[in-house]
Amino acid sequence: MRKFMITILALAPMALWAQDNTWERPEEEQQEEVAAQKVNPDAKYLRGAVPEVDGKVVFSKHIDAPGKSAADIFAIVKGYMEKMLKEKNQLEVSKIIEADAASNTITAFYEEWLVFKKSAIVLDRTRFSYALKAECKDGSADITLSHIRYLYEEERNPQRLTAEEWITDKEAVNKKNTRLYPRSGKFRRKTIDRKDFLFNKFESLLK
């Protein structure tokens, strides 16, 4: 019995060591680990994430709203677009440009802060302006976000930039389509995040 226990104790470290050997793990487990290591955090922001229409950056989304009339959808969308004007990140020039109940179309202009980094000693942000338009029909809405502009470092070295010259695939994504350029990439990333938030919000409101 004593010899048996000694043998078990002697083999225990070898068993633990074997568990740490990558080559002794099941092949599927190794493949899953390699795949996890290769996940690119910027994958959703790479080529194709910023669409262009006739040379202009235009984000668009068709949202189905089964059972809702054009008037119902118009009222819901208009209510949220008016609510946006009161958000803390909005600047004083934000406004509703058109709210036509006859055509069930609403257009607004927004200027707000996009914050890249904020800490006790650093505040890196840009003014971000865009037009948001909703065309409402029975059972659906078409939302577009366009005319995107930025005003960066206005207190030090003001830079006025357009989406077309700053966040397109050509200007913000490397040739291998593996990463974003550091400077223009942060604008592209935050713009896409804001667009996703707004489109997802409208979609949730119209369910």
XYZ file of C-alpha atoms in Angstrom:
207
model
C 0.000 0.000 0.000
C 2.825 2.340 0.909
C 4.581 1.667 -2.410
C 1.316 2.344 -4.250
C 0.901 5.741 -2.541
C 4.498 6.686 -3.298
C 3.948 5.829 -6.967
C 0.781 7.960 -7.136
C 2.523 10.944 -5.541
C 5.432 10.604 -7.934
C 3.146 10.595 -10.968
C 0.993 13.545 -9.848
C 3.442 16.306 -10.928
C 3.805 14.588 -14.309
C 0.042 14.637 -14.771
C -0.131 18.329 -13.951
C 2.792 19.031 -16.284
C 1.084 17.107 -19.068
C -2.036 19.261 -18.693
C 0.062 22.330 -19.462
C 1.474 20.880 -22.674
C -0.240 22.547 -25.605
C 0.610 19.660 -27.910
C -1.230 17.217 -25.653
C -4.512 19.151 -25.677
C -7.319 18.120 -28.018
C -6.901 19.698 -31.466
C -10.300 21.429 -31.288
C -9.347 23.109 -28.010
C -6.109 24.389 -29.545
C -7.982 25.759 -32.567
C -10.490 27.567 -30.342
C -7.674 29.166 -28.376
C -5.894 30.316 -31.542
C -9.145 31.761 -32.899
C -9.732 33.658 -29.649
C -6.244 35.128 -29.846
C -6.879 36.355 -33.411
C -10.090 38.285 -32.683
C -9.614 41.831 -33.958
C -11.321 44.401 -31.694
C -11.631 46.731 -34.692
C -13.246 44.146 -36.982
C -16.622 45.936 -37.126
C -14.946 49.223 -38.068
C -12.892 47.979 -41.020
C -13.506 48.192 -44.772
C -17.159 48.579 -45.724
C -18.305 49.958 -42.369
C -18.592 53.510 -43.723
C -20.761 53.482 -46.882
C -20.516 56.125 -49.584
C -23.276 57.253 -51.950
C -22.146 59.377 -54.907
C -18.931 60.158 -53.047
C -20.703 61.177 -49.834
C -20.748 59.288 -46.547
C -24.342 58.251 -45.870
C -25.433 55.777 -43.214
C -28.909 54.358 -43.722
C -31.207 51.806 -42.138
C -34.610 50.420 -43.059
C -36.649 49.599 -39.967
C -39.788 47.490 -40.068
C -42.610 48.460 -37.705
C -45.398 45.919 -38.269
C -48.883 47.126 -37.400
C -47.926 50.790 -37.074
C -49.228 53.477 -39.411
C -47.015 56.120 -40.984
C -48.528 58.684 -38.599
C -47.778 56.492 -35.579
C -44.181 55.984 -36.663
C -43.770 59.688 -37.422
C -44.967 60.598 -33.918
C -42.599 58.130 -32.246
C -39.556 59.171 -34.264
C -40.325 62.882 -33.921
C -40.686 62.479 -30.163
C -37.272 60.893 -29.818
C -35.545 63.347 -32.165
C -36.954 66.214 -30.082
C -35.797 64.469 -26.912
C -32.273 64.254 -28.336
C -32.104 68.062 -28.410
C -32.151 68.091 -24.595
C -29.343 65.590 -24.078
C -26.245 66.807 -22.261
C -23.918 66.166 -25.189
C -25.946 68.400 -27.535
C -24.816 71.923 -28.424
C -26.982 74.995 -28.829
C -27.253 74.854 -32.633
C -28.992 71.463 -32.691
C -32.537 71.805 -34.019
C -35.417 70.221 -35.906
C -35.262 71.497 -39.486
C -38.441 69.965 -40.860
C -41.334 68.016 -39.375
C -43.893 67.482 -42.120
C -46.874 65.459 -40.919
C -48.328 65.445 -44.440
C -45.398 63.500 -45.872
C -44.452 61.926 -42.515
C -40.893 63.150 -42.924
C -38.709 64.683 -40.250
C -35.204 66.114 -40.598
C -32.971 67.441 -37.839
C -29.497 68.909 -37.525
C -27.406 67.951 -34.521
C -24.108 69.183 -33.205
C -22.793 67.300 -30.212
C -19.632 66.235 -28.441
C -17.894 63.001 -29.313
C -15.496 62.183 -26.496
C -12.425 60.100 -27.321
C -10.781 60.203 -23.904
C -11.653 61.821 -20.607
C -9.717 61.824 -17.345
C -8.752 64.203 -14.570
C -6.013 65.700 -16.752
C -7.081 64.880 -20.323
C -10.166 65.747 -22.357
C -9.889 64.669 -25.973
C -13.083 65.393 -27.890
C -14.494 66.847 -31.094
C -17.594 68.707 -32.165
C -19.611 66.314 -34.300
C -22.402 67.567 -36.555
C -24.747 65.635 -38.823
C -28.192 65.572 -40.412
C -30.656 62.907 -39.323
C -33.660 62.217 -41.540
C -36.590 59.844 -41.110
C -39.062 58.982 -43.863
C -42.019 57.169 -42.345
C -44.442 54.859 -44.139
C -47.099 52.417 -43.038
C -45.192 49.613 -41.356
C -41.660 50.970 -41.759
C -39.221 53.861 -41.573
C -36.070 54.738 -43.481
C -33.462 56.538 -41.388
C -30.405 58.278 -42.831
C -27.468 59.979 -41.147
C -25.393 62.214 -43.424
C -23.599 65.569 -43.881
C -21.091 64.636 -41.181
C -18.617 67.277 -40.028
C -16.071 67.575 -37.225
C -14.425 70.528 -35.489
C -11.404 69.249 -33.603
C -9.007 71.000 -31.215
C -10.894 74.258 -31.664
C -9.158 75.928 -28.718
C -5.608 75.140 -29.855
C -5.351 74.359 -33.547
C -8.867 74.252 -35.059
C -9.338 71.542 -37.668
C -12.540 71.407 -39.705
C -12.980 67.974 -41.205
C -15.622 66.193 -43.256
C -16.452 62.512 -43.105
C -15.473 62.177 -46.760
C -11.933 63.375 -46.153
C -11.404 61.729 -42.775
C -13.299 58.507 -41.961
C -13.700 56.697 -45.301
C -12.038 53.354 -45.984
C -9.276 55.123 -47.894
C -8.530 57.624 -45.135
C -8.977 55.531 -41.994
C -8.257 51.851 -42.794
C -4.837 50.404 -43.607
C -4.263 48.697 -46.978
C -4.294 45.214 -45.443
C -7.694 45.949 -43.866
C -6.427 44.813 -40.468
C -6.493 47.992 -38.411
C -7.525 51.638 -38.271
C -5.043 54.478 -38.530
C -4.554 55.971 -35.044
C -5.675 59.539 -35.727
C -8.520 59.244 -38.231
C -9.440 55.832 -36.839
C -10.690 57.211 -33.555
C -13.135 59.469 -35.427
C -14.349 56.564 -37.546
C -14.785 54.319 -34.524
C -16.783 56.840 -32.477
C -18.914 57.884 -35.451
C -19.908 54.289 -36.149
C -20.652 53.729 -32.466
C -22.925 56.779 -32.381
C -24.680 55.727 -35.591
C -25.227 52.227 -34.231
C -26.654 53.603 -30.999
C -29.144 55.845 -32.812
C -30.276 53.252 -35.342
C -30.668 50.618 -32.633
C -32.639 53.101 -30.525
C -35.086 53.827 -33.341
C -35.435 50.120 -34.022
C -36.263 49.398 -30.378
C -38.813 52.238 -30.282
C -40.597 50.957 -33.383
C -40.868 47.314 -32.372
